[in-house]
C-alpha cells in the first residue's frame, strides 16, 4: 500500500507539470493569434464567443490526447507488468478497463477545460476596443502574461524538484539494500526445496535419514564445492520464530528469550553459506540425534541474553514446543551453546540482520520440507538441473521446487523497492525534461514579445551581451523561485517516504541540495 500510494502521488505530481507546460503553450499560442482574434472581434464576436472558440479547440486537443494516451498506456502496461515484483498480489487483474479509460479521458477533459480556460480568459480579457488596438501594436501579451508564464514555469521546477528528491531517496535506499551485508555470500550459491510425500508427518528418524542421503549425493556431484541441507533458508516464507529459556540468564530484557528464526542445519551449512563462526565451533558429523543437544546462536542473540559474557558452554531449552523428541528422559532437554555465528538477514533485506538459532539437522524436529543449498565454482545455472535427478534417485516421487540462485532470491526480495525506484526515477526524468522545456519556452516567448523593445535597446547602444544578460537573468529568476518553493515541498515529501527508506535519512541535506543543484543546472542550460 505505501509503495502504491507513492507511485500514485508521483503520477499525480506529473499531471500539473504537464498541464503547466500546456498552459504556457496555450498562452503563447493565444498571444500569437492576436490579429486573428482582433479581426473576429472587429466583425462582432464578443468575449464569450472568443473564449468558447479557444476552449473548444483546447478541449478537442485534450480529448484526442486522452484517447491516444490511454491506448498507449494499454500497450505499455504489458511491459510494466513484466517488471512488477513477483510477490505483488493480483497482478493478473492489472489492466486498462472501461473505468480506467473513462477516468483517463475524463481527466483529460477536465484539465483541458481548466488549463484551457485560463489562457482564453487572459487573451480576451482586454475587451473589444483594447483587443483591436493591442493587435495593431502587436503587443497583446504584456507584463501580466509575462508574470503568469514565469510563475507557471517556476511551479514546474518546484514539482520537478519534489520528484527528483523522492526518486533520489528511493534510488539510494535501493542501492543500500542491494549492497548491504547479508551475513552470507550469495555468489555461486544455488538453493532448492525438496518435499518428499508424507515428509511433514514422517518420524524424525526418517527425515534425518532422507536428509543424510540427499547431502551425501550433493557433496559428490561434479562442480559442487560445498553442500548443505537445512530446514529453512534466509528469505523463506515459512521461516519460524521460537521462544526459549536460558539457564541462569545474566541479562534479561523484553527482547531476550526470543529468536526471529531457528533453523536445523547440516554440519557444512556455515561453510556453504559463507557465514563465519565468530566464537566456538561449527556443527560436526558427531552432533547426531543420540548425542548431547547442542546449539549455535547468532551474535545479536548472544548479546541479548549473555551481554559481554561468553555464551559458549551456557545452556538453553525450548519450552514452547512439546513435539520435540525426549532426550535422556527429559521432555524439554537442555541445549549447550557450542558456537556463535555471524548475524545474517533472515526475513528480508530491508529488516536487516536478526537473532537466529541453529540446531544440528539430526537434532531438529520442526520441519515440513528440506532446503538443499550448494556452492559451485561453475556456472550456477549448470548445477541447478542436476539437483532433480539426484533427488529422484533417492525418492522418485519427491518434488523439487524453487530451484534458484541466491542472487535471484535476493533480487526477488528487493523487487518492490527496485520497481518503485525505477518508476519514480522515470517520472523524475520526465519532470526534469518538461521543466527544462518550460523555462526554455518562457524565455523564447518573452523574447518574441520583446523584439521591438530589444531593437530599441540595441539602437541606444545595448550590446548582444547586454541583451543576453537581460534574458538570462529572467531565466535565473524563474529557476531560483521554483527551487525555493520546491525545497519545503520536497522536504515534506521526503518525510512521507521515511517508511520506505533503508539506510538513508529522509532529511538528507546531500539529497535535497544535490536535487536542487541538478535541477538548477538543467534550468541554466535551458536558459542559455
Short mmCIF file of C-alpha atoms in Angstrom, two decimals:
data_model
loop_
_atom_site.label_atom_id
_atom_site.label_comp_id
_atom_site.label_asym_id
_atom_site.label_seq_id
_atom_site.Cartn_x
_atom_site.Cartn_y
_atom_site.Cartn_z
CA UNK A 1 0.00 0.00 0.00
CA UNK A 2 2.68 2.63 0.86
CA UNK A 3 4.55 1.93 -2.38
CA UNK A 4 1.40 2.20 -4.48
CA UNK A 5 0.43 5.45 -2.77
CA UNK A 6 3.87 6.88 -3.52
CA UNK A 7 3.53 5.98 -7.20
CA UNK A 8 0.01 7.40 -7.29
CA UNK A 9 1.27 10.64 -5.75
CA UNK A 10 4.15 10.76 -8.23
CA UNK A 11 1.85 10.35 -11.22
CA UNK A 12 -0.42 12.97 -9.65
CA UNK A 13 2.51 15.36 -9.42
CA UNK A 14 3.32 14.70 -13.07
CA UNK A 15 -0.15 15.87 -14.14
CA UNK A 16 0.22 19.56 -13.09
CA UNK A 17 3.76 19.61 -14.55
CA UNK A 18 2.35 18.60 -17.93
CA UNK A 19 -0.64 20.92 -17.54
CA UNK A 20 1.59 23.89 -16.69
CA UNK A 21 3.55 23.30 -19.89
CA UNK A 22 0.31 23.10 -21.87
CA UNK A 23 -1.00 26.29 -20.25
CA UNK A 24 2.22 28.12 -21.15
CA UNK A 25 1.97 26.93 -24.73
CA UNK A 26 -1.68 27.97 -24.93
CA UNK A 27 -0.86 31.43 -23.60
CA UNK A 28 1.86 31.82 -26.22
CA UNK A 29 -0.42 30.43 -28.92
CA UNK A 30 -3.24 32.78 -27.94
CA UNK A 31 -0.93 35.79 -28.00
CA UNK A 32 0.37 34.78 -31.42
CA UNK A 33 -3.22 34.77 -32.69
CA UNK A 34 -3.96 38.30 -31.52
CA UNK A 35 -4.56 39.63 -35.05
CA UNK A 36 -6.97 36.81 -35.81
CA UNK A 37 -8.84 37.41 -32.55
CA UNK A 38 -8.88 41.16 -33.19
CA UNK A 39 -10.36 40.57 -36.64
CA UNK A 40 -13.05 38.33 -35.17
CA UNK A 41 -13.77 40.97 -32.52
CA UNK A 42 -14.00 43.67 -35.20
CA UNK A 43 -16.52 41.53 -37.07
CA UNK A 44 -18.72 41.36 -34.00
CA UNK A 45 -17.52 38.40 -31.94
CA UNK A 46 -17.97 39.05 -28.24
CA UNK A 47 -15.64 37.87 -25.50
CA UNK A 48 -17.85 34.91 -24.64
CA UNK A 49 -17.73 33.69 -28.23
CA UNK A 50 -13.94 34.09 -28.44
CA UNK A 51 -13.47 32.23 -25.16
CA UNK A 52 -15.80 29.49 -26.35
CA UNK A 53 -13.82 29.12 -29.59
CA UNK A 54 -10.47 28.82 -27.78
CA UNK A 55 -11.97 26.49 -25.21
CA UNK A 56 -13.46 24.15 -27.83
CA UNK A 57 -10.10 24.00 -29.59
CA UNK A 58 -8.26 23.19 -26.33
CA UNK A 59 -10.79 20.59 -25.21
CA UNK A 60 -10.63 18.90 -28.61
CA UNK A 61 -6.87 18.60 -28.27
CA UNK A 62 -7.25 17.31 -24.68
CA UNK A 63 -9.76 14.61 -25.66
CA UNK A 64 -7.62 13.42 -28.58
CA UNK A 65 -4.60 13.34 -26.27
CA UNK A 66 -6.59 11.43 -23.64
CA UNK A 67 -7.70 8.77 -26.12
CA UNK A 68 -4.24 8.38 -27.67
CA UNK A 69 -2.60 8.36 -24.24
CA UNK A 70 -4.98 5.69 -22.96
CA UNK A 71 -4.25 3.48 -25.97
CA UNK A 72 -0.51 3.94 -25.43
CA UNK A 73 -0.90 3.18 -21.74
CA UNK A 74 -2.76 -0.03 -22.53
CA UNK A 75 0.14 -1.14 -24.71
CA UNK A 76 2.91 -0.06 -22.35
CA UNK A 77 1.13 -1.61 -19.37
CA UNK A 78 2.10 -5.06 -20.62
CA UNK A 79 5.74 -4.03 -20.45
CA UNK A 80 5.36 -2.55 -16.97
CA UNK A 81 3.58 -5.65 -15.64
CA UNK A 82 6.52 -7.76 -16.81
CA UNK A 83 8.77 -5.78 -14.42
CA UNK A 84 6.42 -5.94 -11.44
CA UNK A 85 7.62 -7.67 -8.26
CA UNK A 86 6.73 -11.38 -8.39
CA UNK A 87 5.05 -11.30 -4.98
CA UNK A 88 2.72 -8.41 -5.83
CA UNK A 89 -0.85 -9.68 -5.33
CA UNK A 90 -3.50 -9.66 -8.05
CA UNK A 91 -1.05 -8.93 -10.86
CA UNK A 92 -3.34 -10.70 -13.33
CA UNK A 93 -6.08 -8.15 -12.65
CA UNK A 94 -3.98 -5.13 -13.67
CA UNK A 95 -5.46 -3.86 -16.92
CA UNK A 96 -6.90 -0.77 -18.59
CA UNK A 97 -10.61 -1.49 -18.27
CA UNK A 98 -13.55 0.78 -19.05
CA UNK A 99 -13.35 2.53 -15.67
CA UNK A 100 -9.69 3.41 -16.19
CA UNK A 101 -10.31 4.54 -19.78
CA UNK A 102 -13.24 6.76 -18.79
CA UNK A 103 -11.24 8.18 -15.89
CA UNK A 104 -8.26 9.00 -18.13
CA UNK A 105 -10.34 10.61 -20.88
CA UNK A 106 -12.48 12.43 -18.30
CA UNK A 107 -9.38 13.74 -16.55
CA UNK A 108 -8.06 14.95 -19.90
CA UNK A 109 -11.35 16.75 -20.50
CA UNK A 110 -11.30 18.39 -17.05
CA UNK A 111 -7.69 19.51 -17.39
CA UNK A 112 -8.39 20.73 -20.91
CA UNK A 113 -11.17 22.93 -19.59
CA UNK A 114 -9.27 24.08 -16.51
CA UNK A 115 -5.98 24.88 -18.22
CA UNK A 116 -7.53 26.00 -21.49
CA UNK A 117 -9.96 28.43 -19.87
CA UNK A 118 -7.28 30.49 -18.14
CA UNK A 119 -5.30 31.31 -21.32
CA UNK A 120 -8.54 32.05 -23.18
CA UNK A 121 -9.65 34.48 -20.48
CA UNK A 122 -6.22 36.10 -20.34
CA UNK A 123 -6.01 36.60 -24.09
CA UNK A 124 -9.51 38.12 -24.36
CA UNK A 125 -9.60 39.98 -21.07
CA UNK A 126 -8.96 43.46 -22.58
CA UNK A 127 -12.30 43.76 -24.34
CA UNK A 128 -13.18 44.60 -27.94
CA UNK A 129 -11.55 48.03 -28.36
CA UNK A 130 -8.40 47.20 -26.42
CA UNK A 131 -8.03 43.91 -28.31
CA UNK A 132 -8.09 45.71 -31.68
CA UNK A 133 -5.66 48.41 -30.50
CA UNK A 134 -3.27 45.85 -29.00
CA UNK A 135 -3.33 43.81 -32.20
CA UNK A 136 -2.49 46.92 -34.18
CA UNK A 137 0.54 47.49 -31.95
CA UNK A 138 1.41 43.78 -31.88
CA UNK A 139 1.85 43.77 -28.05
CA UNK A 140 -1.10 41.91 -26.64
CA UNK A 141 0.93 39.98 -24.09
CA UNK A 142 2.41 42.37 -21.60
CA UNK A 143 3.60 42.38 -18.03
CA UNK A 144 0.75 40.25 -16.65
CA UNK A 145 1.25 37.48 -19.21
CA UNK A 146 4.98 37.52 -18.58
CA UNK A 147 4.49 37.17 -14.84
CA UNK A 148 1.97 34.38 -15.31
CA UNK A 149 4.18 32.34 -17.62
CA UNK A 150 7.17 32.78 -15.30
CA UNK A 151 5.07 31.71 -12.32
CA UNK A 152 3.92 28.61 -14.18
CA UNK A 153 7.49 27.70 -15.13
CA UNK A 154 8.59 28.18 -11.51
CA UNK A 155 5.77 25.86 -10.40
CA UNK A 156 7.12 23.24 -12.80
CA UNK A 157 10.55 23.46 -11.21
CA UNK A 158 9.05 23.14 -7.73
CA UNK A 159 7.13 19.97 -8.62
CA UNK A 160 10.06 18.55 -10.56
CA UNK A 161 12.30 19.06 -7.51
CA UNK A 162 9.84 17.08 -5.37
CA UNK A 163 10.01 14.16 -7.81
CA UNK A 164 13.78 14.37 -8.17
CA UNK A 165 14.35 14.30 -4.40
CA UNK A 166 11.86 11.44 -3.91
CA UNK A 167 13.42 9.41 -6.72
CA UNK A 168 16.94 10.04 -5.39
CA UNK A 169 15.99 8.92 -1.88
CA UNK A 170 14.40 5.72 -3.17
CA UNK A 171 17.33 5.04 -5.50
CA UNK A 172 19.83 5.46 -2.66
CA UNK A 173 17.67 3.29 -0.45
CA UNK A 174 17.55 0.56 -3.09
CA UNK A 175 21.31 0.77 -3.57
CA UNK A 176 21.81 0.41 0.18
CA UNK A 177 19.59 -2.67 0.12
CA UNK A 178 21.39 -4.48 -2.68
CA UNK A 179 24.85 -3.65 -1.29
CA UNK A 180 24.10 -4.38 2.37
CA UNK A 181 25.99 -7.11 4.21
CA UNK A 182 23.61 -10.06 4.50
CA UNK A 183 25.88 -12.22 6.62
CA UNK A 184 26.34 -14.79 3.83
CA UNK A 185 27.83 -14.87 0.34
CA UNK A 186 25.17 -15.02 -2.40
CA UNK A 187 27.60 -15.59 -5.28
CA UNK A 188 27.70 -19.08 -6.83
CA UNK A 189 25.05 -20.25 -4.38
CA UNK A 190 22.06 -22.33 -5.54
CA UNK A 191 19.12 -23.43 -3.38
CA UNK A 192 16.17 -25.76 -3.89
CA UNK A 193 13.18 -27.02 -1.92
CA UNK A 194 12.67 -30.78 -1.59
CA UNK A 195 9.38 -32.08 -0.18
CA UNK A 196 9.05 -35.89 -0.24
CA UNK A 197 5.49 -37.28 0.04
CA UNK A 198 4.42 -37.61 3.67
CA UNK A 199 7.51 -35.77 4.87
CA UNK A 200 5.72 -33.45 7.36
CA UNK A 201 4.18 -36.39 9.25
CA UNK A 202 7.16 -38.72 9.00
CA UNK A 203 9.11 -39.79 12.05
CA UNK A 204 12.17 -37.64 12.81
CA UNK A 205 14.48 -40.58 12.15
CA UNK A 206 13.12 -40.98 8.61
CA UNK A 207 13.51 -37.25 7.97
CA UNK A 208 17.10 -37.33 9.15
CA UNK A 209 17.82 -40.41 7.02
CA UNK A 210 16.49 -38.71 3.89
CA UNK A 211 18.49 -35.55 4.66
CA UNK A 212 21.69 -37.56 5.12
CA UNK A 213 21.26 -39.40 1.81
CA UNK A 214 20.48 -36.18 -0.05
CA UNK A 215 23.51 -34.45 1.43
CA UNK A 216 25.76 -37.40 0.56
CA UNK A 217 24.64 -37.27 -3.09
CA UNK A 218 25.01 -33.49 -3.34
CA UNK A 219 28.56 -33.49 -1.96
CA UNK A 220 29.85 -35.87 -4.65
CA UNK A 221 28.19 -34.03 -7.55
CA UNK A 222 30.65 -32.67 -10.06
CA UNK A 223 31.16 -28.93 -9.79
CA UNK A 224 29.90 -28.69 -6.20
CA UNK A 225 32.40 -27.07 -3.84
CA UNK A 226 30.23 -27.37 -0.73
CA UNK A 227 26.72 -28.59 0.03
CA UNK A 228 24.32 -28.47 2.95
CA UNK A 229 20.73 -29.21 3.87
CA UNK A 230 18.56 -27.17 6.20
CA UNK A 231 15.02 -26.93 7.49
CA UNK A 232 14.78 -23.35 6.17
CA UNK A 233 16.92 -20.73 4.47
CA UNK A 234 17.07 -16.94 4.68
CA UNK A 235 14.13 -15.24 2.95
CA UNK A 236 11.94 -18.36 3.13
CA UNK A 237 8.25 -17.63 3.56
CA UNK A 238 7.86 -20.49 6.05
CA UNK A 239 10.57 -19.35 8.43
CA UNK A 240 9.62 -19.95 12.07
CA UNK A 241 10.42 -17.93 15.18
CA UNK A 242 10.73 -19.52 18.62
CA UNK A 243 10.81 -18.86 22.34
CA UNK A 244 13.34 -20.43 24.65
CA UNK A 245 14.55 -20.31 28.24
CA UNK A 246 18.12 -19.50 29.27
CA UNK A 247 19.68 -21.22 32.28
CA UNK A 248 20.70 -18.63 34.89
CA UNK A 249 20.47 -15.68 32.47
CA UNK A 250 22.92 -12.85 33.27
CA UNK A 251 20.84 -10.47 31.14
CA UNK A 252 17.06 -10.22 30.90
CA UNK A 253 15.32 -7.78 28.59
CA UNK A 254 11.98 -7.79 26.74
CA UNK A 255 13.89 -8.90 23.63
CA UNK A 256 15.57 -11.82 25.40
CA UNK A 257 14.46 -15.43 25.06
CA UNK A 258 13.12 -14.94 21.55
CA UNK A 259 14.68 -15.75 18.21
CA UNK A 260 13.26 -14.43 14.96
CA UNK A 261 14.35 -17.62 13.25
CA UNK A 262 15.51 -21.07 14.25
CA UNK A 263 16.92 -23.49 11.72
CA UNK A 264 18.04 -27.07 11.60
CA UNK A 265 21.22 -27.22 9.51
CA UNK A 266 23.80 -29.81 8.48
CA UNK A 267 27.40 -29.67 9.63
CA UNK A 268 28.71 -27.93 6.49
CA UNK A 269 25.96 -25.29 6.41
CA UNK A 270 28.04 -22.32 7.60
CA UNK A 271 30.89 -23.04 5.19
CA UNK A 272 28.46 -23.48 2.31
CA UNK A 273 26.62 -20.24 3.05
CA UNK A 274 29.78 -18.29 3.74
CA UNK A 275 28.67 -17.36 7.26
CA UNK A 276 31.50 -17.00 9.76
CA UNK A 277 31.68 -18.71 13.14
CA UNK A 278 32.87 -15.93 15.46
CA UNK A 279 33.41 -18.00 18.60
CA UNK A 280 33.35 -21.67 19.47
CA UNK A 281 32.84 -24.24 16.75
CA UNK A 282 30.51 -25.20 13.93
CA UNK A 283 28.47 -28.38 13.96
CA UNK A 284 30.15 -31.67 13.10
CA UNK A 285 29.01 -35.10 11.96
CA UNK A 286 29.21 -36.16 15.62
CA UNK A 287 26.22 -33.96 16.54
CA UNK A 288 23.70 -36.77 15.94
CA UNK A 289 20.27 -37.42 17.39
CA UNK A 290 21.69 -39.72 20.09
CA UNK A 291 24.32 -37.23 21.20
CA UNK A 292 24.10 -34.32 23.69
CA UNK A 293 21.98 -31.45 22.43
CA UNK A 294 23.96 -28.50 21.07
CA UNK A 295 23.04 -25.15 19.55
CA UNK A 296 24.73 -22.23 17.79
CA UNK A 297 23.45 -18.71 18.44
CA UNK A 298 23.86 -15.60 16.34
CA UNK A 299 25.95 -12.73 17.64
CA UNK A 300 22.94 -10.48 18.30
CA UNK A 301 21.16 -13.23 20.20
CA UNK A 302 24.26 -13.84 22.30
CA UNK A 303 24.48 -10.17 23.29
CA UNK A 304 20.79 -10.00 24.17
CA UNK A 305 20.95 -12.99 26.55
CA UNK A 306 24.53 -13.04 27.86
CA UNK A 307 25.72 -9.48 27.36
CA UNK A 308 29.52 -9.25 27.32
CA UNK A 309 29.89 -12.75 28.77
CA UNK A 310 30.79 -15.65 26.52
CA UNK A 311 27.78 -17.83 25.72
CA UNK A 312 29.96 -20.87 24.98
CA UNK A 313 29.04 -23.66 27.37
CA UNK A 314 25.83 -21.92 28.53
CA UNK A 315 22.53 -23.75 28.16
CA UNK A 316 19.03 -23.06 26.90
CA UNK A 317 15.94 -25.10 26.17
CA UNK A 318 12.75 -24.80 24.15
CA UNK A 319 9.67 -24.77 26.36
CA UNK A 320 7.18 -23.79 23.66
CA UNK A 321 7.06 -26.95 21.54
CA UNK A 322 6.11 -30.30 23.11
CA UNK A 323 6.71 -32.07 19.78
CA UNK A 324 10.47 -32.16 20.28
CA UNK A 325 11.86 -35.65 20.95
CA UNK A 326 12.58 -36.69 24.52
CA UNK A 327 16.29 -36.95 25.27
CA UNK A 328 17.59 -38.88 28.29
CA UNK A 329 14.15 -38.80 29.82
CA UNK A 330 13.70 -35.05 29.52
CA UNK A 331 10.70 -33.65 27.63
CA UNK A 332 12.48 -30.34 27.30
CA UNK A 333 16.20 -31.14 27.20
CA UNK A 334 18.91 -28.55 27.62
CA UNK A 335 20.91 -27.45 24.57
CA UNK A 336 24.51 -26.37 25.13
CA UNK A 337 25.81 -23.39 23.16
CA UNK A 338 28.89 -24.53 21.22
CA UNK A 339 29.31 -21.61 18.83
CA UNK A 340 28.44 -18.03 17.94
CA UNK A 341 27.68 -17.33 14.27
CA UNK A 342 27.80 -14.11 12.33
CA UNK A 343 24.47 -12.27 12.20
CA UNK A 344 22.50 -12.77 8.98
CA UNK A 345 19.45 -11.21 7.35
CA UNK A 346 16.81 -13.92 7.53
CA UNK A 347 13.38 -12.36 6.98
CA UNK A 348 14.22 -9.88 4.24
CA UNK A 349 16.92 -7.45 3.25
CA UNK A 350 15.07 -4.35 4.47
CA UNK A 351 14.70 -5.64 8.05
CA UNK A 352 18.43 -6.26 8.29
CA UNK A 353 20.15 -8.87 10.41
CA UNK A 354 18.16 -10.68 13.06
CA UNK A 355 18.51 -13.00 16.03
CA UNK A 356 18.89 -16.60 14.85
CA UNK A 357 19.25 -20.04 16.47
CA UNK A 358 20.82 -23.02 14.71
CA UNK A 359 20.38 -26.67 15.65
CA UNK A 360 22.07 -29.72 14.08
CA UNK A 361 19.75 -31.15 11.44
CA UNK A 362 19.57 -34.53 13.24
CA UNK A 363 18.53 -32.86 16.49
CA UNK A 364 15.93 -30.67 14.79
CA UNK A 365 12.31 -31.75 14.64
CA UNK A 366 10.21 -28.89 13.31
CA UNK A 367 10.47 -29.03 9.51
CA UNK A 368 7.99 -29.95 6.80
CA UNK A 369 10.44 -29.93 3.86
CA UNK A 370 14.14 -29.75 3.20
CA UNK A 371 16.19 -26.96 1.67
CA UNK A 372 19.21 -28.06 -0.31
CA UNK A 373 21.91 -25.48 -0.88
CA UNK A 374 25.13 -25.90 -2.89
CA UNK A 375 28.06 -23.66 -3.66
CA UNK A 376 29.69 -24.17 -7.02
CA UNK A 377 32.75 -22.91 -8.85
CA UNK A 378 30.98 -23.47 -12.17
CA UNK A 379 28.07 -21.58 -13.67
CA UNK A 380 25.19 -21.86 -11.14
CA UNK A 381 22.74 -22.45 -13.97
CA UNK A 382 24.58 -25.65 -14.87
CA UNK A 383 24.22 -27.08 -11.36
CA UNK A 384 20.51 -26.42 -10.94
CA UNK A 385 19.31 -29.10 -13.45
CA UNK A 386 21.38 -31.76 -11.66
CA UNK A 387 19.51 -31.40 -8.38
CA UNK A 388 16.28 -33.02 -9.61
CA UNK A 389 17.92 -36.27 -10.83
CA UNK A 390 19.76 -36.53 -7.52
CA UNK A 391 16.51 -36.26 -5.55
CA UNK A 392 14.79 -38.69 -7.94
CA UNK A 393 17.50 -41.29 -7.28
CA UNK A 394 16.54 -41.18 -3.59
CA UNK A 395 12.77 -40.83 -3.96
CA UNK A 396 11.27 -40.67 -7.48
CA UNK A 397 8.06 -39.12 -6.08
CA UNK A 398 9.77 -36.29 -4.21
CA UNK A 399 9.05 -32.95 -5.94
CA UNK A 400 11.81 -30.37 -6.28
CA UNK A 401 10.76 -26.71 -6.47
CA UNK A 402 12.09 -23.17 -6.19
CA UNK A 403 15.45 -24.03 -7.76
CA UNK A 404 17.15 -20.65 -7.90
CA UNK A 405 20.43 -18.91 -7.26
CA UNK A 406 20.60 -16.93 -4.07
CA UNK A 407 21.28 -13.82 -6.09
CA UNK A 408 17.85 -14.35 -7.67
CA UNK A 409 16.29 -14.88 -4.24
CA UNK A 410 17.79 -11.61 -3.02
CA UNK A 411 16.68 -9.91 -6.25
CA UNK A 412 13.09 -11.02 -5.68
CA UNK A 413 13.35 -9.86 -2.08
CA UNK A 414 14.16 -6.30 -3.17
CA UNK A 415 11.89 -6.32 -6.23
CA UNK A 416 9.31 -3.93 -4.77
CA UNK A 417 11.73 -1.14 -3.78
CA UNK A 418 13.57 -1.64 -7.09
CA UNK A 419 10.36 -1.24 -9.11
CA UNK A 420 9.28 1.82 -7.12
CA UNK A 421 12.71 3.45 -7.50
CA UNK A 422 12.83 2.76 -11.25
CA UNK A 423 9.34 4.05 -11.93
CA UNK A 424 9.71 7.15 -9.77
CA UNK A 425 13.08 7.79 -11.38
CA UNK A 426 11.37 7.71 -14.77
CA UNK A 427 8.78 10.21 -13.54
CA UNK A 428 11.54 12.46 -12.23
CA UNK A 429 13.39 12.31 -15.55
CA UNK A 430 10.26 13.29 -17.47
CA UNK A 431 9.57 16.10 -14.98
CA UNK A 432 13.11 17.49 -15.42
CA UNK A 433 12.70 17.38 -19.19
CA UNK A 434 9.36 19.17 -19.03
CA UNK A 435 10.68 21.76 -16.58
CA UNK A 436 13.58 22.49 -18.95
CA UNK A 437 11.13 22.87 -21.83
CA UNK A 438 9.04 25.15 -19.62
CA UNK A 439 11.80 27.62 -18.82
CA UNK A 440 13.03 27.49 -22.41
CA UNK A 441 9.52 28.24 -23.67
CA UNK A 442 9.05 31.12 -21.23
CA UNK A 443 12.26 32.83 -22.32
CA UNK A 444 11.63 32.18 -26.02
CA UNK A 445 8.11 33.53 -25.66
CA UNK A 446 9.36 36.55 -23.71
CA UNK A 447 11.98 37.33 -26.32
CA UNK A 448 9.48 37.04 -29.17
CA UNK A 449 7.16 39.51 -27.40
CA UNK A 450 10.01 41.93 -26.65
CA UNK A 451 11.53 42.09 -30.13
CA UNK A 452 10.62 45.76 -30.54
CA UNK A 453 11.97 46.62 -27.08
CA UNK A 454 15.22 44.78 -27.81
CA UNK A 455 15.54 46.66 -31.09
CA UNK A 456 15.19 49.96 -29.23
CA UNK A 457 17.81 48.90 -26.66
CA UNK A 458 20.24 47.93 -29.42
CA UNK A 459 19.57 51.24 -31.18
CA UNK A 460 20.56 53.05 -27.99
CA UNK A 461 23.81 51.12 -27.73
CA UNK A 462 23.00 47.84 -25.95
CA UNK A 463 25.36 45.05 -26.93
CA UNK A 464 24.49 41.42 -27.61
CA UNK A 465 25.88 40.59 -24.16
CA UNK A 466 23.54 43.12 -22.55
CA UNK A 467 20.51 41.57 -24.26
CA UNK A 468 21.70 38.06 -23.40
CA UNK A 469 22.21 39.00 -19.75
CA UNK A 470 18.77 40.61 -19.53
CA UNK A 471 17.02 37.47 -20.72
CA UNK A 472 19.34 35.08 -18.87
CA UNK A 473 18.68 36.84 -15.57
CA UNK A 474 14.97 36.33 -16.21
CA UNK A 475 15.60 32.59 -16.52
CA UNK A 476 17.68 32.62 -13.32
CA UNK A 477 14.79 34.26 -11.50
CA UNK A 478 12.38 31.54 -12.63
CA UNK A 479 14.78 28.80 -11.54
CA UNK A 480 15.51 30.41 -8.16
CA UNK A 481 11.83 30.93 -7.32
CA UNK A 482 10.95 27.38 -8.42
CA UNK A 483 13.69 25.76 -6.35
CA UNK A 484 12.96 27.95 -3.32
CA UNK A 485 9.29 26.93 -3.48
CA UNK A 486 10.15 23.29 -4.18
CA UNK A 487 12.58 22.71 -1.29
CA UNK A 488 9.96 22.74 1.52
CA UNK A 489 7.65 20.63 -0.64
CA UNK A 490 10.47 18.16 -1.29
CA UNK A 491 11.33 18.07 2.43
CA UNK A 492 7.71 17.25 3.28
CA UNK A 493 7.55 14.54 0.61
CA UNK A 494 10.77 13.02 1.94
CA UNK A 495 9.26 12.71 5.42
CA UNK A 496 6.29 10.84 3.96
CA UNK A 497 8.73 8.43 2.29
CA UNK A 498 10.57 7.63 5.51
CA UNK A 499 8.80 4.29 5.94
CA UNK A 500 10.09 3.10 2.55
CA UNK A 501 13.72 4.13 3.04
CA UNK A 502 16.67 1.97 4.10
CA UNK A 503 19.97 3.40 5.26
CA UNK A 504 19.24 6.98 4.20
CA UNK A 505 17.80 9.87 6.18
CA UNK A 506 14.72 11.50 4.59
CA UNK A 507 16.04 14.93 5.55
CA UNK A 508 19.43 14.30 3.95
CA UNK A 509 20.95 17.67 3.05
CA UNK A 510 23.03 15.98 0.35
CA UNK A 511 19.92 14.66 -1.41
CA UNK A 512 17.98 17.92 -1.13
CA UNK A 513 20.99 20.02 -2.15
CA UNK A 514 22.02 17.63 -4.90
CA UNK A 515 18.50 17.57 -6.36
CA UNK A 516 18.29 21.36 -6.31
CA UNK A 517 21.74 21.68 -7.90
CA UNK A 518 20.95 19.16 -10.65
CA UNK A 519 17.68 20.89 -11.46
CA UNK A 520 19.37 24.31 -11.42
CA UNK A 521 21.99 23.11 -13.90
CA UNK A 522 19.29 21.79 -16.22
CA UNK A 523 17.45 25.11 -15.94
CA UNK A 524 20.61 27.09 -16.63
CA UNK A 525 21.29 25.01 -19.73
CA UNK A 526 17.73 25.59 -20.95
CA UNK A 527 18.04 29.32 -20.22
CA UNK A 528 21.35 29.54 -22.05
#
